[in-house]
Amino acid sequence: MSLKFYNTLTRTLEEFKSIEPGKVGLYTCGPTVYNYAHIGNFRAYIFEDILRRTLKYCGYQVTQVMNLTDVDDKTIRDSRERGMDLDSFTSEYKKAFFNDIETLGIEKAEHYPEATKHIGGMIKIIESLIDKGFAYIGDDSSVYFSIEKFPNYGCLAHIDMEGQRPGARVSADEYGKESVADFALWKHWVEDDGDVFWESPWGRGRPGWHIECSAMSMTLLGNHFDIHTGGIDNMFPHHEDEIAQSEASTGEKFVNYWLHCSHLIVNGEKMSKSLGNFHTLRDLIDKGYSGREIRWLIMSAHYRQHLNFTFDGLSGTRSVLQRIDEFFIRLKELLKESDQGDDKVKELIADTEFRFRSSIEDDLNISAALASFFDFMKEVNKLMDAKKIGGAAAEDLLNFCRNIDTVFGALQVEKEDEVPADILQMVEDRIQARTDRDFATADRLRDEITAKGWKIEDTAKGHRVVRIN
Ligand code: AMP
Ligand code: ZN
């Protein structure tokens, strides 16, 4: 079996080969910390988490770098609007970001570089670009990258450079394909920047957004690394500009595989802060949804397909996850059985592992991987109904699920059954009744608890309440 990814650079499905055997350098564009990230942003981070987990499942040692954009047009604009210095403003959102990824079960990257701590590296790249004739100082004293000097410009976004206006310049961090132009590497200080500036050979100023990612990725992963990702809106201009300035400065190929996820959509439009159609993770948590439910909804669609966000869709995850929880509770109950169980179990595990692995290796086809898990669950349920699963088989099945959950990150095999509050109350009342030697009430409560599908088991540490299968 072999791992394949759809490479945006070539628009084809390619077999993945890492530069160094067994190791992968992965750069994922991180959040601009000017607000709480919305779940559209988290679609990108969850896709990258599935990518990272898949690489690890396939045996690679992953070094993932996710940057924090803590200086750009938006962070400066909004910190000034709030009357705060840039650092205190962005640190609130950095903290929130780390809490949010934990809520969503996103594994931590190896490095989270902050743009403001890498200004020296950015200045070095810009100096080399000026030396090599790829960059020039404009009449506004900012430094620009000259796209006509880089013949490969447009290679990622597949832009035909014929007929583009030579010499046109754009200083904003974000612009569309219709404004293809020389872009800012270093922005000369203007009054709107307030006290946000660094000294440079070109006077006080600050970096453009694109150079930030080039500097941080090359510092931590080397000039040439394996995979670079982001949401599809990052492909142009951000990633196109990263390729141009990195390759022009080092003379080496920058990245082998570019992977981009599609947007999270609301009523046919991209979920975005500017359209106001967004939900932050905290909004949804406050509405009673769990991080696991949100992760499940977002990860279950293939990363290159549009995913339409609806509350019905989100609520639908609850019953799926409940079925999964019940499945594991039932399976764990069988651990205490002494017999071995059916031979079919080993075969079922091997077949499912094959389907699961071929699915994730096929450009992270998580929907097919989930389908293989659901079919597996159905078969195991049938075997359990037929009392054909013994302790050793249950152990094997659970271990297999733990293994595939290193990719899903959401099965929660170890989760204990949640006992409903009314059952807990009845259990308490029964204990009290027994203490009061009111055995009639105690017996009645026990029967009521049983009727509701629960039983009280005595253990060495007292008692526990378990679901009756
Ligand atoms: P930003 O903080 O705007 O730089 O965005 C952070 C990441 O979220 C980038 O990789 C974006 O491409 C991605 N992103 C933003 N909006 C969406 C969306 N609606 N769906 C999927 N990814 C998104
Ligand atoms: Zn970036």
Short mmCIF file of C-alpha atoms and ligand atoms in Angstrom, two decimals:
data_model
loop_
_atom_site.label_atom_id
_atom_site.label_comp_id
_atom_site.label_asym_id
_atom_site.label_seq_id
_atom_site.Cartn_x
_atom_site.Cartn_y
_atom_site.Cartn_z
CA MET A 1 0.00 0.00 0.00
CA SER A 2 1.21 3.50 -0.60
CA LEU A 3 0.30 6.92 0.62
CA LYS A 4 -1.09 9.33 -1.98
CA PHE A 5 -1.94 13.00 -1.80
CA TYR A 6 -3.58 15.42 -4.18
CA ASN A 7 -0.86 17.96 -4.81
CA THR A 8 -2.22 21.43 -5.62
CA LEU A 9 1.05 22.22 -7.39
CA THR A 10 0.43 19.60 -10.11
CA ARG A 11 -3.36 19.16 -9.62
CA THR A 12 -2.81 15.40 -9.55
CA LEU A 13 -2.86 12.57 -7.08
CA GLU A 14 0.76 11.73 -6.33
CA GLU A 15 2.49 9.03 -4.39
CA PHE A 16 4.07 10.52 -1.30
CA LYS A 17 7.84 10.20 -0.95
CA SER A 18 9.52 12.00 1.89
CA ILE A 19 12.85 13.77 1.42
CA GLU A 20 14.40 11.90 4.33
CA PRO A 21 13.27 8.27 4.71
CA GLY A 22 10.81 7.85 7.55
CA LYS A 23 10.63 11.56 8.39
CA VAL A 24 8.26 14.32 7.33
CA GLY A 25 8.58 18.10 7.65
CA LEU A 26 5.10 19.61 7.69
CA TYR A 27 4.26 23.32 7.73
CA THR A 28 0.70 24.38 8.43
CA CYS A 29 -0.32 28.05 8.24
CA GLY A 30 -1.65 28.92 11.66
CA PRO A 31 -4.10 31.43 13.01
CA THR A 32 -3.93 35.17 12.73
CA VAL A 33 -4.42 35.94 16.39
CA TYR A 34 -6.75 38.93 16.17
CA ASN A 35 -9.90 37.08 17.19
CA TYR A 36 -11.23 33.76 18.43
CA ALA A 37 -10.84 31.31 15.57
CA HIS A 38 -14.13 30.23 13.99
CA ILE A 39 -14.97 26.67 13.07
CA GLY A 40 -14.15 27.43 9.42
CA ASN A 41 -10.56 27.99 10.55
CA PHE A 42 -10.79 24.82 12.59
CA ARG A 43 -11.76 22.86 9.50
CA ALA A 44 -8.25 23.63 8.24
CA TYR A 45 -6.62 22.67 11.56
CA ILE A 46 -8.66 19.45 11.87
CA PHE A 47 -7.73 18.46 8.32
CA GLU A 48 -4.07 19.08 9.18
CA ASP A 49 -4.49 17.05 12.37
CA ILE A 50 -5.87 14.11 10.36
CA LEU A 51 -2.93 14.50 7.95
CA ARG A 52 -0.44 14.50 10.81
CA ARG A 53 -2.07 11.49 12.49
CA THR A 54 -2.21 9.60 9.17
CA LEU A 55 1.49 10.20 8.54
CA LYS A 56 2.24 8.89 12.02
CA TYR A 57 -0.05 5.88 11.50
CA CYS A 58 1.93 5.13 8.34
CA GLY A 59 5.11 5.11 10.38
CA TYR A 60 6.56 8.56 9.72
CA GLN A 61 8.15 10.70 12.35
CA VAL A 62 6.48 14.07 11.86
CA THR A 63 7.91 17.49 12.61
CA GLN A 64 5.00 19.87 12.32
CA VAL A 65 5.36 23.63 12.47
CA MET A 66 2.30 25.84 12.88
CA ASN A 67 2.96 29.54 12.98
CA LEU A 68 1.05 32.18 14.89
CA THR A 69 0.58 35.34 12.83
CA ASP A 70 0.86 37.91 15.59
CA VAL A 71 1.68 40.90 13.39
CA ASP A 72 -0.09 41.77 10.15
CA ASP A 73 -2.63 44.30 8.84
CA LYS A 74 -5.49 42.84 10.90
CA THR A 75 -3.73 42.45 14.26
CA ILE A 76 -2.41 46.02 14.05
CA ARG A 77 -5.77 47.46 13.00
CA ASP A 78 -7.76 45.73 15.75
CA SER A 79 -5.25 46.18 18.58
CA ARG A 80 -5.27 49.92 17.86
CA GLU A 81 -9.04 49.98 17.76
CA ARG A 82 -9.06 48.36 21.21
CA GLY A 83 -6.37 50.80 22.43
CA MET A 84 -4.07 47.91 23.40
CA ASP A 85 -0.44 47.21 22.65
CA LEU A 86 0.01 44.46 20.06
CA ASP A 87 1.49 41.92 22.48
CA SER A 88 -1.24 42.07 25.11
CA PHE A 89 -3.87 42.08 22.38
CA THR A 90 -2.59 38.97 20.57
CA SER A 91 -1.64 37.02 23.70
CA GLU A 92 -5.31 36.71 24.70
CA TYR A 93 -6.10 35.03 21.37
CA LYS A 94 -3.00 32.85 21.44
CA LYS A 95 -4.13 31.42 24.76
CA ALA A 96 -7.67 30.91 23.45
CA PHE A 97 -6.33 29.12 20.39
CA PHE A 98 -4.44 26.54 22.46
CA ASN A 99 -7.51 25.93 24.63
CA ASP A 100 -9.64 25.47 21.53
CA ILE A 101 -7.37 22.94 19.85
CA GLU A 102 -7.35 20.93 23.04
CA THR A 103 -11.17 20.97 23.12
CA LEU A 104 -11.19 19.64 19.55
CA GLY A 105 -8.70 16.85 20.26
CA ILE A 106 -6.13 18.34 17.86
CA GLU A 107 -2.65 16.98 18.55
CA LYS A 108 -0.01 19.55 19.38
CA ALA A 109 2.52 20.47 16.71
CA GLU A 110 6.22 20.27 17.53
CA HIS A 111 6.70 24.04 17.03
CA TYR A 112 4.47 27.10 17.26
CA PRO A 113 6.71 29.97 16.13
CA GLU A 114 5.43 33.51 16.53
CA ALA A 115 6.06 35.96 13.71
CA THR A 116 7.20 38.74 16.05
CA LYS A 117 10.05 36.49 17.30
CA HIS A 118 11.39 35.84 13.78
CA ILE A 119 11.79 39.35 12.36
CA GLY A 120 15.60 38.92 12.05
CA GLY A 121 15.16 35.87 9.79
CA MET A 122 12.67 37.77 7.62
CA ILE A 123 15.08 40.70 7.22
CA LYS A 124 17.83 38.28 6.11
CA ILE A 125 15.65 36.79 3.36
CA ILE A 126 14.64 40.25 2.14
CA GLU A 127 18.30 41.35 2.06
CA SER A 128 19.19 38.35 -0.08
CA LEU A 129 16.28 39.06 -2.42
CA ILE A 130 17.48 42.63 -2.90
CA ASP A 131 21.07 41.40 -3.46
CA LYS A 132 19.91 38.94 -6.10
CA GLY A 133 17.76 41.51 -7.89
CA PHE A 134 14.36 39.97 -7.03
CA ALA A 135 13.28 42.83 -4.76
CA TYR A 136 13.34 46.60 -4.92
CA ILE A 137 12.57 49.56 -2.71
CA GLY A 138 9.43 51.37 -3.86
CA ASP A 139 8.84 55.13 -3.77
CA ASP A 140 6.87 54.60 -0.55
CA SER A 141 10.14 53.23 0.99
CA SER A 142 8.63 49.74 1.33
CA VAL A 143 10.38 46.72 -0.17
CA TYR A 144 8.56 44.80 -2.93
CA PHE A 145 9.09 41.46 -4.64
CA SER A 146 9.24 41.84 -8.41
CA ILE A 147 7.15 39.00 -9.80
CA GLU A 148 8.42 39.43 -13.37
CA LYS A 149 11.92 38.51 -12.16
CA PHE A 150 10.68 35.11 -11.03
CA PRO A 151 9.65 33.14 -14.13
CA ASN A 152 7.89 30.47 -12.09
CA TYR A 153 5.49 33.00 -10.55
CA GLY A 154 1.93 31.62 -10.75
CA CYS A 155 3.03 27.95 -10.61
CA LEU A 156 0.77 27.10 -7.68
CA ALA A 157 -2.34 29.11 -8.54
CA HIS A 158 -1.83 28.28 -12.22
CA ILE A 159 -1.89 31.90 -13.28
CA ASP A 160 -1.04 32.76 -16.85
CA MET A 161 1.43 35.62 -16.49
CA GLU A 162 0.89 36.80 -20.07
CA GLY A 163 -0.82 40.14 -20.08
CA GLN A 164 -0.25 40.89 -16.37
CA ARG A 165 0.65 44.52 -15.69
CA PRO A 166 4.37 44.73 -15.02
CA GLY A 167 5.37 47.02 -12.20
CA ALA A 168 1.92 47.17 -10.52
CA ARG A 169 2.24 46.94 -6.76
CA VAL A 170 0.09 45.84 -3.88
CA SER A 171 0.92 46.55 -0.26
CA ALA A 172 -2.07 44.89 1.48
CA ASP A 173 -1.51 41.41 2.93
CA GLU A 174 -4.64 40.02 1.33
CA TYR A 175 -5.62 40.50 -2.32
CA GLY A 176 -7.31 38.50 -5.05
CA LYS A 177 -6.07 36.84 -8.23
CA GLU A 178 -7.41 39.74 -10.25
CA SER A 179 -4.80 41.95 -8.52
CA VAL A 180 -1.69 39.92 -9.38
CA ALA A 181 1.14 42.37 -8.70
CA ASP A 182 4.46 42.91 -6.96
CA PHE A 183 3.83 42.30 -3.27
CA ALA A 184 5.24 43.85 -0.11
CA LEU A 185 8.08 42.08 1.70
CA TRP A 186 8.75 44.91 4.14
CA LYS A 187 6.25 47.66 4.81
CA HIS A 188 7.63 51.03 5.71
CA TRP A 189 6.17 52.47 8.92
CA VAL A 190 3.04 54.60 8.49
CA GLU A 191 1.10 56.47 11.13
CA ASP A 192 -1.61 53.79 11.32
CA ASP A 193 1.01 51.32 12.55
CA GLY A 194 1.38 53.29 15.82
CA ASP A 195 4.17 51.82 17.92
CA VAL A 196 4.40 48.60 15.91
CA PHE A 197 7.70 48.68 14.05
CA TRP A 198 11.17 47.12 13.90
CA GLU A 199 14.42 48.69 12.72
CA SER A 200 15.70 47.38 9.39
CA PRO A 201 18.23 48.33 6.69
CA TRP A 202 15.26 50.05 4.98
CA GLY A 203 14.18 52.02 8.01
CA ARG A 204 11.45 51.36 10.53
CA GLY A 205 8.74 49.04 9.39
CA ARG A 206 7.24 45.59 9.63
CA PRO A 207 7.18 42.45 7.52
CA GLY A 208 4.48 41.57 5.00
CA TRP A 209 2.40 38.53 5.94
CA HIS A 210 3.83 36.20 3.29
CA ILE A 211 7.50 36.58 4.25
CA GLU A 212 6.58 35.57 7.79
CA CYS A 213 5.69 32.02 6.76
CA SER A 214 8.74 31.67 4.49
CA ALA A 215 11.07 32.66 7.32
CA MET A 216 9.47 30.53 10.01
CA SER A 217 9.12 27.42 7.85
CA MET A 218 12.68 27.52 6.48
CA THR A 219 14.19 28.28 9.90
CA LEU A 220 12.53 25.27 11.49
CA LEU A 221 12.26 22.79 8.60
CA GLY A 222 15.08 23.78 6.26
CA ASN A 223 14.99 25.44 2.82
CA HIS A 224 13.38 22.41 1.22
CA PHE A 225 10.75 20.40 3.07
CA ASP A 226 7.96 17.91 2.41
CA ILE A 227 4.46 19.25 2.91
CA HIS A 228 2.85 22.68 3.23
CA THR A 229 -0.87 23.09 3.89
CA GLY A 230 -3.65 25.56 4.53
CA GLY A 231 -7.20 26.40 3.55
CA ILE A 232 -7.76 26.86 -0.17
CA ASP A 233 -8.05 30.64 0.29
CA ASN A 234 -4.38 30.60 1.32
CA MET A 235 -3.25 29.28 -2.05
CA PHE A 236 -3.28 32.71 -3.63
CA PRO A 237 -1.65 35.03 -2.92
CA HIS A 238 -0.18 33.73 0.34
CA HIS A 239 1.34 30.42 -0.76
CA GLU A 240 2.18 31.61 -4.27
CA ASP A 241 4.17 34.47 -2.75
CA GLU A 242 5.84 32.15 -0.25
CA ILE A 243 7.12 29.97 -3.10
CA ALA A 244 8.41 32.96 -5.07
CA GLN A 245 10.32 34.63 -2.26
CA SER A 246 11.67 31.39 -0.75
CA GLU A 247 12.89 29.84 -4.00
CA ALA A 248 14.25 33.14 -5.30
CA SER A 249 16.25 33.62 -2.11
CA THR A 250 17.65 30.08 -1.68
CA GLY A 251 17.78 28.88 -5.30
CA GLU A 252 16.29 25.59 -4.05
CA LYS A 253 12.88 24.01 -4.38
CA PHE A 254 10.78 25.13 -1.41
CA VAL A 255 8.08 22.46 -0.89
CA ASN A 256 7.28 19.12 -2.57
CA TYR A 257 3.58 18.70 -1.74
CA TRP A 258 0.97 21.43 -1.30
CA LEU A 259 -2.32 20.31 0.27
CA HIS A 260 -5.33 22.61 0.63
CA CYS A 261 -8.67 22.00 2.27
CA SER A 262 -11.97 23.29 0.94
CA HIS A 263 -14.06 25.74 2.83
CA LEU A 264 -16.59 25.26 5.51
CA ILE A 265 -19.70 26.76 3.96
CA VAL A 266 -22.81 28.34 5.45
CA ASN A 267 -25.79 28.75 3.12
CA GLY A 268 -23.57 28.54 0.08
CA GLU A 269 -20.95 31.03 1.30
CA LYS A 270 -17.56 30.58 2.92
CA MET A 271 -17.74 30.86 6.69
CA SER A 272 -15.70 33.95 7.40
CA LYS A 273 -15.33 36.74 9.85
CA SER A 274 -15.87 39.38 7.19
CA LEU A 275 -19.23 37.92 6.07
CA GLY A 276 -20.34 37.67 9.70
CA ASN A 277 -21.70 34.11 9.13
CA PHE A 278 -19.31 32.46 11.55
CA HIS A 279 -19.53 30.49 14.79
CA THR A 280 -16.59 30.39 17.12
CA LEU A 281 -15.89 27.18 18.97
CA ARG A 282 -16.89 28.84 22.24
CA ASP A 283 -20.28 29.91 20.80
CA LEU A 284 -21.04 26.28 20.00
CA ILE A 285 -19.75 24.97 23.33
CA ASP A 286 -21.99 27.54 25.08
CA LYS A 287 -24.92 26.19 23.07
CA GLY A 288 -24.27 22.74 24.59
CA TYR A 289 -22.30 21.00 21.83
CA SER A 290 -19.10 19.17 22.71
CA GLY A 291 -15.68 19.51 21.11
CA ARG A 292 -15.93 15.85 20.12
CA GLU A 293 -19.24 16.42 18.29
CA ILE A 294 -17.82 19.41 16.43
CA ARG A 295 -14.65 17.49 15.51
CA TRP A 296 -16.73 14.56 14.27
CA LEU A 297 -18.89 16.74 12.04
CA ILE A 298 -15.93 18.57 10.54
CA MET A 299 -13.63 15.62 10.00
CA SER A 300 -16.21 13.26 8.53
CA ALA A 301 -16.30 15.01 5.14
CA HIS A 302 -13.34 14.60 2.80
CA TYR A 303 -11.04 17.61 3.17
CA ARG A 304 -11.29 18.63 -0.49
CA GLN A 305 -15.08 18.69 -0.52
CA HIS A 306 -17.18 21.63 0.51
CA LEU A 307 -18.77 21.00 3.86
CA ASN A 308 -22.00 22.79 4.59
CA PHE A 309 -22.40 23.68 8.26
CA THR A 310 -25.88 23.23 9.75
CA PHE A 311 -27.07 22.80 13.32
CA ASP A 312 -29.06 19.74 12.21
CA GLY A 313 -25.82 18.19 10.96
CA LEU A 314 -24.11 18.98 14.24
CA SER A 315 -26.96 17.56 16.34
CA GLY A 316 -26.89 14.42 14.17
CA THR A 317 -23.40 13.60 15.41
CA ARG A 318 -24.74 13.09 18.93
CA SER A 319 -26.65 9.90 18.17
CA VAL A 320 -23.74 8.50 16.12
CA LEU A 321 -21.32 9.08 18.99
CA GLN A 322 -23.79 7.62 21.47
CA ARG A 323 -23.96 4.43 19.40
CA ILE A 324 -20.17 4.27 19.41
CA ASP A 325 -20.04 4.81 23.18
CA GLU A 326 -22.58 2.04 23.75
CA PHE A 327 -20.61 -0.26 21.48
CA PHE A 328 -17.44 0.17 23.52
CA ILE A 329 -19.24 -0.21 26.83
CA ARG A 330 -20.72 -3.49 25.64
CA LEU A 331 -17.38 -4.69 24.33
CA LYS A 332 -15.54 -3.77 27.54
CA GLU A 333 -18.09 -5.74 29.55
CA LEU A 334 -16.92 -8.85 27.67
CA LEU A 335 -13.32 -8.47 28.82
CA LYS A 336 -14.13 -10.49 31.91
CA GLU A 337 -15.38 -13.49 29.88
CA SER A 338 -12.96 -16.38 30.06
CA ASP A 339 -13.56 -18.15 26.73
CA GLN A 340 -11.64 -17.14 23.61
CA GLY A 341 -14.47 -16.42 21.24
CA ASP A 342 -14.73 -16.82 17.52
CA ASP A 343 -11.89 -17.08 15.02
CA LYS A 344 -13.82 -14.73 12.80
CA VAL A 345 -12.62 -11.85 14.97
CA LYS A 346 -9.02 -11.98 13.75
CA GLU A 347 -10.19 -12.06 10.15
CA LEU A 348 -12.56 -9.16 10.73
CA ILE A 349 -9.78 -7.07 12.28
CA ALA A 350 -7.40 -7.82 9.40
CA ASP A 351 -10.04 -6.98 6.75
CA THR A 352 -11.05 -3.76 8.47
CA GLU A 353 -7.45 -2.68 8.99
CA PHE A 354 -6.83 -3.20 5.27
CA ARG A 355 -9.90 -1.14 4.29
CA PHE A 356 -9.15 1.53 6.86
CA ARG A 357 -5.54 1.89 5.83
CA SER A 358 -6.22 1.93 2.08
CA SER A 359 -8.83 4.63 2.68
CA ILE A 360 -6.66 7.01 4.67
CA GLU A 361 -3.73 6.39 2.35
CA ASP A 362 -5.94 7.42 -0.55
CA ASP A 363 -5.60 11.18 -0.05
CA LEU A 364 -7.02 10.98 3.48
CA ASN A 365 -10.35 9.49 2.49
CA ILE A 366 -11.72 9.69 5.98
CA SER A 367 -15.34 9.09 4.94
CA ALA A 368 -14.35 5.68 3.54
CA ALA A 369 -12.26 5.02 6.66
CA LEU A 370 -15.28 5.78 8.83
CA ALA A 371 -17.46 3.54 6.67
CA SER A 372 -15.04 0.67 7.28
CA PHE A 373 -15.31 1.31 11.02
CA PHE A 374 -19.13 1.39 10.94
CA ASP A 375 -19.25 -1.90 9.02
CA PHE A 376 -16.86 -3.37 11.54
CA MET A 377 -19.07 -2.18 14.39
CA LYS A 378 -22.10 -3.83 12.77
CA GLU A 379 -20.27 -7.15 12.45
CA VAL A 380 -18.99 -7.04 16.02
CA ASN A 381 -22.48 -6.23 17.29
CA LYS A 382 -23.79 -9.28 15.46
CA LEU A 383 -21.08 -11.46 17.00
CA MET A 384 -21.88 -10.05 20.44
CA ASP A 385 -25.61 -10.79 19.93
CA ALA A 386 -24.65 -14.37 19.07
CA LYS A 387 -22.47 -14.51 22.22
CA LYS A 388 -19.45 -15.32 20.09
CA ILE A 389 -16.98 -12.90 21.64
CA GLY A 390 -14.84 -13.93 24.58
CA GLY A 391 -12.45 -11.94 26.74
CA ALA A 392 -9.37 -12.34 24.56
CA ALA A 393 -11.28 -11.44 21.39
CA ALA A 394 -12.79 -8.37 23.10
CA GLU A 395 -9.27 -7.28 24.06
CA ASP A 396 -8.07 -7.66 20.45
CA LEU A 397 -11.05 -5.73 19.11
CA LEU A 398 -10.57 -2.91 21.61
CA ASN A 399 -6.86 -2.68 20.85
CA PHE A 400 -7.62 -2.47 17.15
CA CYS A 401 -10.07 0.39 17.79
CA ARG A 402 -7.50 2.19 19.96
CA ASN A 403 -5.09 1.86 17.07
CA ILE A 404 -7.37 3.34 14.39
CA ASP A 405 -8.42 6.03 16.83
CA THR A 406 -4.87 7.37 16.69
CA VAL A 407 -6.14 8.76 13.34
CA PHE A 408 -9.78 9.66 14.13
CA GLY A 409 -8.97 11.05 17.56
CA ALA A 410 -12.62 10.84 18.54
CA LEU A 411 -13.70 7.29 19.36
CA GLN A 412 -12.96 7.65 23.07
CA VAL A 413 -12.63 3.91 23.64
CA GLU A 414 -11.89 4.42 27.34
CA LYS A 415 -14.87 6.65 28.04
CA GLU A 416 -16.91 5.41 30.99
CA ASP A 417 -20.65 5.19 30.65
CA GLU A 418 -22.36 8.32 31.89
CA VAL A 419 -25.00 7.43 34.41
CA PRO A 420 -28.05 9.70 34.08
CA ALA A 421 -28.75 12.01 37.02
CA ASP A 422 -32.13 10.43 37.90
CA ILE A 423 -30.54 6.97 38.17
CA LEU A 424 -27.78 8.34 40.39
CA GLN A 425 -30.44 9.89 42.62
CA MET A 426 -32.31 6.59 42.93
CA VAL A 427 -29.05 4.83 43.83
CA GLU A 428 -28.42 7.40 46.57
CA ASP A 429 -32.00 7.04 47.86
CA ARG A 430 -31.58 3.27 47.94
CA ILE A 431 -28.42 3.52 50.01
CA GLN A 432 -30.24 5.81 52.41
CA ALA A 433 -33.22 3.42 52.58
CA ARG A 434 -30.90 0.54 53.45
CA THR A 435 -29.18 2.60 56.13
CA ASP A 436 -32.63 3.34 57.55
CA ARG A 437 -33.40 -0.40 57.34
CA ASP A 438 -36.35 0.41 55.09
CA PHE A 439 -35.85 -2.67 52.93
CA ALA A 440 -39.21 -2.41 51.16
CA THR A 441 -38.23 0.99 49.71
CA ALA A 442 -34.71 -0.24 48.92
CA ASP A 443 -36.11 -3.20 46.97
CA ARG A 444 -38.63 -1.03 45.14
CA LEU A 445 -35.84 1.37 44.09
CA ARG A 446 -33.65 -1.50 42.93
CA ASP A 447 -36.52 -2.76 40.74
CA GLU A 448 -37.09 0.72 39.31
CA ILE A 449 -33.39 1.08 38.51
CA THR A 450 -33.44 -2.31 36.78
CA ALA A 451 -36.56 -1.37 34.82
CA LYS A 452 -34.69 1.65 33.49
CA GLY A 453 -31.86 -0.57 32.20
CA TRP A 454 -29.24 -0.15 34.97
CA LYS A 455 -27.92 -2.33 37.75
CA ILE A 456 -25.89 -1.83 40.87
CA GLU A 457 -22.78 -4.00 41.17
CA ASP A 458 -20.85 -4.45 44.39
CA THR A 459 -17.11 -3.97 44.00
CA ALA A 460 -14.15 -3.98 46.40
CA LYS A 461 -14.36 -0.17 46.52
CA GLY A 462 -18.09 -0.02 47.19
CA HIS A 463 -20.54 -0.16 44.34
CA ARG A 464 -20.80 0.94 40.72
CA VAL A 465 -23.74 1.49 38.44
CA VAL A 466 -23.59 -0.20 35.04
CA ARG A 467 -25.91 -0.47 32.07
CA ILE A 468 -27.66 -3.84 31.65
CA ASN A 469 -26.80 -5.19 28.23
P1 AMP B 1 -6.55 33.05 9.01
O1 AMP B 1 -6.53 33.14 10.50
O2 AMP B 1 -7.58 33.92 8.36
O3 AMP B 1 -5.16 33.22 8.40
O4 AMP B 1 -7.01 31.57 8.65
C1 AMP B 1 -6.43 30.44 9.24
C2 AMP B 1 -6.70 29.21 8.43
O5 AMP B 1 -8.10 28.94 8.31
C3 AMP B 1 -6.20 29.29 6.99
O6 AMP B 1 -5.59 28.08 6.64
C4 AMP B 1 -7.46 29.54 6.18
O7 AMP B 1 -7.32 29.11 4.87
C5 AMP B 1 -8.46 28.71 6.95
N1 AMP B 1 -9.88 29.10 6.75
C6 AMP B 1 -10.46 30.30 6.94
N2 AMP B 1 -11.80 30.25 6.71
C7 AMP B 1 -12.09 28.96 6.38
C8 AMP B 1 -13.30 28.24 6.03
N3 AMP B 1 -14.50 28.84 5.99
N4 AMP B 1 -13.20 26.93 5.75
C9 AMP B 1 -12.00 26.29 5.82
N5 AMP B 1 -10.83 26.89 6.13
C10 AMP B 1 -10.86 28.22 6.41
ZN ZN B 2 1.17 31.10 6.13
#
